[in-house]
Amino acid sequence: MTRETARLNRRGFLGAAGLAGAGLASAATGVRAAPPATPDPLITDVQDWARVLGDGVQARPYGSPSQFEKHVVRRDVEWLTASRESSVNFTPLHELDGIITPSGLCFERHHGGIAEIDPNKHRLMINGLVDKPMVFTVEDLKRFPGRQNHAYFLECAANSGMEWRGAQLNGCQFTHGMVHNVWYAGIPLKTLLDEAGVKTNAKWLLAEGADSSAMTRSIPLEKGLKDCLVVWSMNGEMLRPEQGYPLRLVVPGWEGNMWVKWLRRIEVGDQPWHHREETSKYTDLLADGRSRRFTFIMDAKSVVTNPSPQAPLKHKGPNVLSGLAWSGRGKIGRVDVSMDGGRNWQTARIDGPVLPMSLTRFYVDFDWNGQELMIQSRAIDETGYVQPTKDELRKIRGVNSIYHNNGIQTWLVRANGETENVEIG
């Protein structure tokens, strides 16, 4: 047999194998893919990238996505705020899978822009009602025993805030994208408070950032001793500058403004401070003019990320619905999904780690024949709390607030697959 004959025979075999494989895949999954009439040269021929050596190991010392992937980025909404330095951008939830947010796609919220801090000049002070006021360098903190690693979600209190009065922003990146979920490494705040010695009359903590806004928030001492962390690492590397480099506070399950970035001081006191960010902001205005204050916990919430307005349905037949659920009270216990606007519900399949105060990924495999769908998801956490509808939430809270909107989101999928943000009355 000549080399050319062998090559032709190999092509014929691979072509037949490709046809057989396509048939098996169709039978097993129901995905309807028409087998090629002739052998596919993308299978049978040697492709250009297999003819030459590729880049060496040091050509890309800090990795980046493939050139063939579209540019996935955080995006902002320019008209939301008067200034970019005191504004927010949004995690592209519809482009992600799993539960961990890549460091470069975690949403940003700043009150005075990004502080660029030399870690060798940064200090963390513990003062107030303590036996020994103390000052630590970043290197001091890294030498403390008891380092911990945790995956936690961080959600801005204003996430979904534009939706209180009705459907506004057309995309889950914009309606729900002020949340991310990463692995943090650091030490318990309790370790530092124990080192300084907290006085018996202490009840509150004041966390202060080193940025130009001097961001401060009052935190109950009980929470600080329970599970708060002082961290320098996210997703296995140092914090990004926009996420608080070199130090930030982690306050699991509580609203993101309390996770003070560029952390420079923890003051111990006997009462809350009522500083700017907890009076002019981060209170919940009710219908009767009163305001709820210290509404720290982020209640159970979920959103379907695919399909959604930025990720429409493209194919009839088998499809995969995907989404995220989370709760500041602990683990997600169950997620229900409705395809008909809440008339009927089915239990979604949860896959991957289910961790306390962490994003949880859910899926529903479904067939779509082109009919209109009204897609919703409903999270139930381990305490039994059930995510409310927007109408149920408004009956109690009114529509004056922009914070803590965890109402059920509805996506309308039209017959052509295009998807819109809607509400059901």
Short mmCIF file of C-alpha atoms in Angstrom, two decimals:
data_model
loop_
_atom_site.label_atom_id
_atom_site.label_comp_id
_atom_site.label_asym_id
_atom_site.label_seq_id
_atom_site.Cartn_x
_atom_site.Cartn_y
_atom_site.Cartn_z
CA MET A 1 0.00 0.00 0.00
CA THR A 2 1.42 3.40 -0.98
CA ARG A 3 1.54 6.31 1.43
CA GLU A 4 -1.09 8.18 -0.63
CA THR A 5 -3.44 5.14 -0.60
CA ALA A 6 -3.01 4.83 3.15
CA ARG A 7 -3.91 8.50 3.55
CA LEU A 8 -7.07 8.10 1.47
CA ASN A 9 -8.09 4.99 3.42
CA ARG A 10 -7.53 6.83 6.67
CA ARG A 11 -9.76 9.69 5.45
CA GLY A 12 -12.48 7.24 4.53
CA PHE A 13 -12.29 5.55 7.93
CA LEU A 14 -12.38 8.85 9.81
CA GLY A 15 -15.29 10.07 7.71
CA ALA A 16 -17.28 6.92 8.50
CA ALA A 17 -16.33 7.19 12.16
CA GLY A 18 -17.49 10.81 12.21
CA LEU A 19 -20.86 9.81 10.75
CA ALA A 20 -21.27 7.00 13.25
CA GLY A 21 -20.26 9.27 16.11
CA ALA A 22 -22.79 11.89 15.07
CA GLY A 23 -25.52 9.29 15.06
CA LEU A 24 -24.58 8.06 18.53
CA ALA A 25 -24.51 11.59 19.93
CA SER A 26 -27.95 12.27 18.47
CA ALA A 27 -29.42 9.11 19.95
CA ALA A 28 -27.89 9.69 23.37
CA THR A 29 -28.61 13.39 23.82
CA GLY A 30 -31.41 14.23 21.43
CA VAL A 31 -29.30 17.03 19.96
CA ARG A 32 -30.19 17.08 16.27
CA ALA A 33 -27.01 17.58 14.24
CA ALA A 34 -27.21 16.56 10.56
CA PRO A 35 -24.29 14.28 9.60
CA PRO A 36 -22.13 15.62 6.74
CA ALA A 37 -22.75 14.20 3.27
CA THR A 38 -18.98 13.91 2.75
CA PRO A 39 -16.10 13.49 5.19
CA ASP A 40 -15.49 16.72 7.12
CA PRO A 41 -12.04 18.15 6.26
CA LEU A 42 -11.92 19.72 9.73
CA ILE A 43 -11.70 16.15 11.01
CA THR A 44 -9.79 14.39 8.24
CA ASP A 45 -7.21 17.04 7.26
CA VAL A 46 -4.25 18.26 9.24
CA GLN A 47 -5.07 21.80 10.32
CA ASP A 48 -2.69 24.77 10.13
CA TRP A 49 -2.15 24.93 13.88
CA ALA A 50 -0.90 21.34 13.87
CA ARG A 51 1.77 22.04 11.23
CA VAL A 52 3.99 24.39 13.25
CA LEU A 53 5.32 24.72 16.75
CA GLY A 54 3.34 26.97 19.03
CA ASP A 55 4.52 29.62 21.49
CA GLY A 56 6.81 28.54 24.28
CA VAL A 57 5.95 28.46 27.95
CA GLN A 58 7.15 32.02 28.66
CA ALA A 59 5.46 33.69 25.71
CA ARG A 60 2.49 34.57 27.94
CA PRO A 61 3.82 34.91 31.50
CA TYR A 62 0.42 36.08 32.76
CA GLY A 63 -2.31 34.14 30.95
CA SER A 64 -5.16 35.61 28.97
CA PRO A 65 -8.25 34.20 27.19
CA SER A 66 -8.05 32.70 23.72
CA GLN A 67 -8.05 35.14 20.81
CA PHE A 68 -11.07 33.24 19.49
CA GLU A 69 -13.21 34.09 22.51
CA LYS A 70 -15.16 37.34 22.46
CA HIS A 71 -14.00 40.05 24.79
CA VAL A 72 -15.87 39.46 28.05
CA VAL A 73 -15.72 42.54 30.28
CA ARG A 74 -17.32 44.37 33.14
CA ARG A 75 -19.60 47.13 31.93
CA ASP A 76 -21.09 50.20 33.56
CA VAL A 77 -24.21 52.29 32.97
CA GLU A 78 -22.95 55.84 32.55
CA TRP A 79 -26.12 57.64 33.61
CA LEU A 80 -26.42 55.85 36.96
CA THR A 81 -24.03 58.20 38.72
CA ALA A 82 -22.63 61.69 38.19
CA SER A 83 -19.04 60.56 38.59
CA ARG A 84 -17.05 57.54 37.42
CA GLU A 85 -14.92 57.77 40.57
CA SER A 86 -17.99 57.15 42.74
CA SER A 87 -19.78 54.58 40.63
CA VAL A 88 -20.18 50.91 39.82
CA ASN A 89 -19.66 48.44 37.03
CA PHE A 90 -21.17 44.99 36.64
CA THR A 91 -20.05 41.36 36.53
CA PRO A 92 -21.00 39.67 33.20
CA LEU A 93 -22.95 36.86 34.89
CA HIS A 94 -24.36 35.62 31.57
CA GLU A 95 -20.84 34.83 30.31
CA LEU A 96 -19.78 32.72 33.30
CA ASP A 97 -20.32 29.19 34.52
CA GLY A 98 -19.52 27.45 37.80
CA ILE A 99 -19.47 29.55 40.98
CA ILE A 100 -16.10 31.34 41.03
CA THR A 101 -15.83 34.77 39.42
CA PRO A 102 -12.55 35.42 37.58
CA SER A 103 -10.63 38.19 39.34
CA GLY A 104 -10.71 40.42 36.26
CA LEU A 105 -14.51 40.23 36.00
CA CYS A 106 -15.52 40.99 39.60
CA PHE A 107 -17.75 44.07 39.69
CA GLU A 108 -16.34 47.28 41.14
CA ARG A 109 -17.98 49.85 43.42
CA HIS A 110 -15.95 52.86 44.48
CA HIS A 111 -16.72 55.93 46.56
CA GLY A 112 -13.59 57.86 45.59
CA GLY A 113 -11.93 55.93 42.81
CA ILE A 114 -9.25 53.22 43.04
CA ALA A 115 -6.56 53.81 45.65
CA GLU A 116 -3.11 52.73 44.39
CA ILE A 117 -1.28 51.80 47.61
CA ASP A 118 2.32 50.75 48.16
CA PRO A 119 1.96 47.73 50.47
CA ASN A 120 5.27 48.53 52.16
CA LYS A 121 3.78 51.84 53.31
CA HIS A 122 0.36 50.51 54.28
CA ARG A 123 -0.59 50.00 57.94
CA LEU A 124 -3.60 48.57 59.79
CA MET A 125 -4.35 50.08 63.20
CA ILE A 126 -6.53 48.60 65.95
CA ASN A 127 -7.61 51.27 68.46
CA GLY A 128 -10.46 52.40 70.69
CA LEU A 129 -11.76 50.23 73.51
CA VAL A 130 -8.78 47.87 73.55
CA ASP A 131 -6.10 47.09 76.11
CA LYS A 132 -3.23 47.64 73.63
CA PRO A 133 -3.69 49.81 70.54
CA MET A 134 -1.69 48.13 67.79
CA VAL A 135 -0.36 48.82 64.30
CA PHE A 136 0.40 46.04 61.79
CA THR A 137 2.19 45.93 58.47
CA VAL A 138 0.91 43.66 55.71
CA GLU A 139 3.87 41.34 56.33
CA ASP A 140 3.00 41.22 60.05
CA LEU A 141 -0.49 39.98 59.20
CA LYS A 142 0.81 37.29 56.85
CA ARG A 143 2.86 35.79 59.71
CA PHE A 144 -0.12 35.29 62.04
CA PRO A 145 -1.16 31.67 62.67
CA GLY A 146 -4.64 30.46 61.78
CA ARG A 147 -4.81 31.57 58.14
CA GLN A 148 -8.10 30.62 56.47
CA ASN A 149 -9.46 30.15 52.94
CA HIS A 150 -13.15 30.68 52.13
CA ALA A 151 -15.32 31.23 49.06
CA TYR A 152 -17.87 33.96 49.76
CA PHE A 153 -20.21 36.05 47.63
CA LEU A 154 -19.99 39.82 47.85
CA GLU A 155 -23.17 41.65 46.84
CA CYS A 156 -23.72 45.39 46.74
CA ALA A 157 -26.80 46.39 48.72
CA ALA A 158 -27.99 48.25 45.60
CA ASN A 159 -27.88 45.15 43.38
CA SER A 160 -31.21 45.11 41.44
CA GLY A 161 -31.90 48.54 42.93
CA MET A 162 -33.08 50.03 39.63
CA GLU A 163 -35.86 47.41 39.46
CA TRP A 164 -37.88 48.49 42.50
CA ARG A 165 -40.45 50.44 40.44
CA GLY A 166 -40.51 48.08 37.47
CA ALA A 167 -38.37 46.41 34.82
CA GLN A 168 -35.61 48.83 33.80
CA LEU A 169 -32.30 47.33 32.67
CA ASN A 170 -32.26 44.69 29.96
CA GLY A 171 -29.62 42.19 30.96
CA CYS A 172 -28.75 40.16 34.05
CA GLN A 173 -25.31 41.79 33.98
CA PHE A 174 -27.08 45.07 34.79
CA THR A 175 -30.00 43.84 36.93
CA HIS A 176 -27.97 41.41 39.06
CA GLY A 177 -24.30 41.96 38.21
CA MET A 178 -23.28 43.73 41.42
CA VAL A 179 -22.26 40.38 42.88
CA HIS A 180 -19.21 38.20 42.64
CA ASN A 181 -17.83 35.11 44.35
CA VAL A 182 -14.14 34.45 44.97
CA TRP A 183 -11.78 32.50 47.22
CA TYR A 184 -10.32 34.71 49.94
CA ALA A 185 -7.23 34.01 52.05
CA GLY A 186 -6.49 35.87 55.25
CA ILE A 187 -6.85 35.74 59.00
CA PRO A 188 -9.90 36.04 61.27
CA LEU A 189 -10.50 39.58 62.51
CA LYS A 190 -10.95 37.93 65.91
CA THR A 191 -7.25 37.06 65.92
CA LEU A 192 -6.29 40.74 65.76
CA LEU A 193 -8.94 41.81 68.26
CA ASP A 194 -7.73 39.15 70.69
CA GLU A 195 -4.17 40.40 70.22
CA ALA A 196 -5.23 43.93 71.10
CA GLY A 197 -7.57 42.83 73.93
CA VAL A 198 -11.17 44.03 73.61
CA LYS A 199 -12.58 45.79 76.67
CA THR A 200 -15.72 44.40 78.32
CA ASN A 201 -17.95 47.36 77.38
CA ALA A 202 -17.17 47.06 73.66
CA LYS A 203 -20.12 46.37 71.36
CA TRP A 204 -19.28 47.84 67.92
CA LEU A 205 -16.44 48.12 65.43
CA LEU A 206 -15.71 50.91 62.94
CA ALA A 207 -13.92 49.78 59.78
CA GLU A 208 -12.14 52.54 57.84
CA GLY A 209 -10.59 52.52 54.37
CA ALA A 210 -7.47 54.34 53.18
CA ASP A 211 -9.02 55.64 49.95
CA SER A 212 -9.91 59.30 49.31
CA SER A 213 -13.50 58.80 50.46
CA ALA A 214 -12.37 57.49 53.89
CA MET A 215 -15.10 54.87 53.65
CA THR A 216 -16.34 53.86 57.12
CA ARG A 217 -18.99 51.45 58.38
CA SER A 218 -20.16 50.39 61.85
CA ILE A 219 -20.16 46.63 62.39
CA PRO A 220 -21.51 44.80 65.46
CA LEU A 221 -18.66 43.33 67.51
CA GLU A 222 -20.50 40.00 67.58
CA LYS A 223 -20.21 39.72 63.79
CA GLY A 224 -16.58 40.78 63.83
CA LEU A 225 -15.72 38.02 66.28
CA LYS A 226 -17.84 35.41 64.51
CA ASP A 227 -16.57 35.16 60.94
CA CYS A 228 -15.08 38.40 59.59
CA LEU A 229 -11.69 38.15 57.90
CA VAL A 230 -8.85 40.51 57.09
CA VAL A 231 -7.66 39.30 53.68
CA TRP A 232 -4.89 40.04 51.20
CA SER A 233 -5.60 37.31 48.64
CA MET A 234 -8.42 36.50 46.21
CA ASN A 235 -8.52 33.54 43.85
CA GLY A 236 -5.00 32.53 44.83
CA GLU A 237 -3.22 35.84 44.14
CA MET A 238 -2.97 39.21 45.82
CA LEU A 239 -6.09 41.38 45.81
CA ARG A 240 -6.52 43.51 42.71
CA PRO A 241 -6.24 47.30 43.36
CA GLU A 242 -9.93 47.74 42.49
CA GLN A 243 -10.78 45.09 45.11
CA GLY A 244 -8.89 46.72 47.96
CA TYR A 245 -5.19 45.90 47.57
CA PRO A 246 -3.35 45.31 49.81
CA LEU A 247 -5.96 44.62 52.55
CA ARG A 248 -9.72 44.43 52.73
CA LEU A 249 -12.34 43.34 55.23
CA VAL A 250 -14.59 40.37 54.47
CA VAL A 251 -18.00 40.37 56.19
CA PRO A 252 -19.64 37.11 55.01
CA GLY A 253 -23.28 37.31 53.97
CA TRP A 254 -23.63 41.03 54.72
CA GLU A 255 -23.98 43.95 52.31
CA GLY A 256 -20.90 44.76 50.27
CA ASN A 257 -20.35 48.34 51.49
CA MET A 258 -19.29 46.87 54.85
CA TRP A 259 -16.46 44.92 53.20
CA VAL A 260 -14.21 47.97 53.52
CA LYS A 261 -11.43 48.05 50.93
CA TRP A 262 -7.90 49.37 51.46
CA LEU A 263 -8.52 48.65 55.15
CA ARG A 264 -6.41 50.90 57.40
CA ARG A 265 -8.18 51.02 60.77
CA ILE A 266 -10.50 49.07 63.07
CA GLU A 267 -11.81 51.11 65.98
CA VAL A 268 -13.57 49.38 68.86
CA GLY A 269 -16.45 51.25 70.51
CA ASP A 270 -19.57 50.86 72.63
CA GLN A 271 -22.10 52.19 70.08
CA PRO A 272 -22.46 52.65 66.30
CA TRP A 273 -20.88 55.76 64.76
CA HIS A 274 -23.64 56.80 62.28
CA HIS A 275 -21.11 58.03 59.75
CA ARG A 276 -21.91 59.38 56.28
CA GLU A 277 -22.33 56.05 54.49
CA GLU A 278 -24.79 54.72 57.10
CA THR A 279 -26.97 57.83 57.25
CA SER A 280 -27.05 59.44 53.80
CA LYS A 281 -26.79 55.99 52.20
CA TYR A 282 -27.44 52.34 53.04
CA THR A 283 -30.72 52.89 54.84
CA ASP A 284 -33.98 51.63 53.35
CA LEU A 285 -36.67 54.30 52.91
CA LEU A 286 -40.16 52.85 53.47
CA ALA A 287 -43.49 53.98 52.03
CA ASP A 288 -44.49 55.85 55.21
CA GLY A 289 -41.30 57.93 55.31
CA ARG A 290 -39.51 55.91 57.97
CA SER A 291 -36.18 54.25 57.17
CA ARG A 292 -34.85 50.86 58.07
CA ARG A 293 -31.25 51.05 59.25
CA PHE A 294 -28.56 48.43 59.82
CA THR A 295 -30.17 46.04 57.32
CA PHE A 296 -26.94 44.13 57.05
CA ILE A 297 -27.89 40.64 55.83
CA MET A 298 -28.34 39.90 52.14
CA ASP A 299 -31.42 37.65 51.91
CA ALA A 300 -31.75 34.64 49.60
CA LYS A 301 -31.75 35.56 45.94
CA SER A 302 -31.36 33.95 42.53
CA VAL A 303 -31.30 34.76 38.84
CA VAL A 304 -31.37 32.76 35.62
CA THR A 305 -28.28 33.82 33.70
CA ASN A 306 -28.94 31.75 30.55
CA PRO A 307 -31.24 32.38 28.80
CA SER A 308 -31.39 36.09 29.58
CA PRO A 309 -31.47 39.29 27.52
CA GLN A 310 -27.74 39.19 26.78
CA ALA A 311 -27.81 35.43 26.22
CA PRO A 312 -30.91 34.66 24.09
CA LEU A 313 -31.98 31.19 23.03
CA LYS A 314 -30.44 30.34 19.64
CA HIS A 315 -31.53 26.76 18.98
CA LYS A 316 -34.74 24.79 19.19
CA GLY A 317 -34.66 21.38 20.78
CA PRO A 318 -32.47 20.49 23.78
CA ASN A 319 -31.20 23.46 25.79
CA VAL A 320 -29.65 24.07 29.21
CA LEU A 321 -31.02 26.72 31.58
CA SER A 322 -28.40 27.95 34.04
CA GLY A 323 -28.42 30.33 36.96
CA LEU A 324 -27.04 31.39 40.33
CA ALA A 325 -28.49 31.43 43.84
CA TRP A 326 -27.10 32.76 47.11
CA SER A 327 -28.04 33.65 50.67
CA GLY A 328 -26.41 35.65 53.42
CA ARG A 329 -27.95 33.33 56.00
CA GLY A 330 -26.08 30.18 54.97
CA LYS A 331 -26.29 27.51 52.29
CA ILE A 332 -28.81 27.31 49.48
CA GLY A 333 -31.13 24.38 50.14
CA ARG A 334 -33.12 24.30 46.87
CA VAL A 335 -33.81 26.30 43.74
CA ASP A 336 -37.11 26.10 41.85
CA VAL A 337 -37.53 27.19 38.24
CA SER A 338 -40.72 28.15 36.39
CA MET A 339 -41.08 28.37 32.62
CA ASP A 340 -44.61 29.86 32.71
CA GLY A 341 -44.36 32.87 34.99
CA GLY A 342 -44.77 31.10 38.32
CA ARG A 343 -47.80 28.91 37.58
CA ASN A 344 -45.77 25.71 37.72
CA TRP A 345 -42.40 25.07 39.32
CA GLN A 346 -39.78 22.35 39.01
CA THR A 347 -36.75 21.72 41.20
CA ALA A 348 -33.51 22.68 39.51
CA ARG A 349 -30.41 20.49 39.57
CA ILE A 350 -27.72 21.99 41.80
CA ASP A 351 -24.19 21.12 40.73
CA GLY A 352 -20.81 22.00 42.17
CA PRO A 353 -19.95 23.05 45.73
CA VAL A 354 -22.79 24.22 47.98
CA LEU A 355 -21.07 26.41 50.52
CA PRO A 356 -22.44 28.81 53.14
CA MET A 357 -22.71 32.40 51.92
CA SER A 358 -21.37 31.46 48.51
CA LEU A 359 -22.86 31.48 45.03
CA THR A 360 -24.51 28.18 44.07
CA ARG A 361 -24.94 27.05 40.45
CA PHE A 362 -28.18 25.44 39.23
CA TYR A 363 -29.30 23.92 35.92
CA VAL A 364 -32.47 22.73 34.19
CA ASP A 365 -32.27 20.68 30.99
CA PHE A 366 -35.27 21.44 28.76
CA ASP A 367 -36.59 21.16 25.21
CA TRP A 368 -37.71 24.31 23.44
CA ASN A 369 -40.01 24.23 20.42
CA GLY A 370 -40.21 27.99 19.88
CA GLN A 371 -43.03 28.75 22.31
CA GLU A 372 -42.87 31.88 24.47
CA LEU A 373 -41.47 31.29 27.95
CA MET A 374 -41.72 33.32 31.16
CA ILE A 375 -38.65 32.15 33.05
CA GLN A 376 -38.24 32.64 36.80
CA SER A 377 -36.11 31.17 39.58
CA ARG A 378 -36.83 30.99 43.30
CA ALA A 379 -34.16 30.30 45.95
CA ILE A 380 -34.82 28.61 49.29
CA ASP A 381 -31.98 28.68 51.81
CA GLU A 382 -31.17 26.26 54.61
CA THR A 383 -33.13 28.34 57.15
CA GLY A 384 -36.32 27.82 55.11
CA TYR A 385 -36.43 31.41 53.84
CA VAL A 386 -38.13 31.57 50.41
CA GLN A 387 -37.19 34.26 47.89
CA PRO A 388 -40.24 36.53 47.53
CA THR A 389 -41.92 37.87 44.42
CA LYS A 390 -41.41 41.57 43.71
CA ASP A 391 -45.06 42.26 44.57
CA GLU A 392 -44.70 40.50 47.95
CA LEU A 393 -41.61 42.58 48.67
CA ARG A 394 -43.27 45.86 47.65
CA LYS A 395 -46.27 45.24 49.92
CA ILE A 396 -43.91 45.41 52.89
CA ARG A 397 -41.17 47.73 51.70
CA GLY A 398 -42.81 50.06 49.17
CA VAL A 399 -40.80 51.34 46.20
CA ASN A 400 -38.76 54.20 47.70
CA SER A 401 -35.63 52.20 48.50
CA ILE A 402 -32.82 51.19 46.17
CA TYR A 403 -31.36 48.58 48.52
CA HIS A 404 -31.99 44.92 49.31
CA ASN A 405 -34.20 44.05 46.32
CA ASN A 406 -34.19 40.25 46.24
CA GLY A 407 -37.48 39.83 44.37
CA ILE A 408 -37.96 37.07 41.80
CA GLN A 409 -36.74 38.08 38.33
CA THR A 410 -38.77 37.31 35.17
CA TRP A 411 -37.33 36.89 31.66
CA LEU A 412 -39.68 36.73 28.66
CA VAL A 413 -38.30 34.47 25.91
CA ARG A 414 -40.00 35.26 22.60
CA ALA A 415 -40.62 32.85 19.74
CA ASN A 416 -37.42 33.95 17.98
CA GLY A 417 -35.37 33.38 21.14
CA GLU A 418 -34.90 37.06 21.98
CA THR A 419 -35.24 37.62 25.72
CA GLU A 420 -36.48 40.64 27.69
CA ASN A 421 -36.68 41.87 31.26
CA VAL A 422 -40.40 41.97 32.18
CA GLU A 423 -42.68 41.91 35.20
CA ILE A 424 -45.82 39.92 35.85
CA GLY A 425 -48.65 41.74 37.62
#
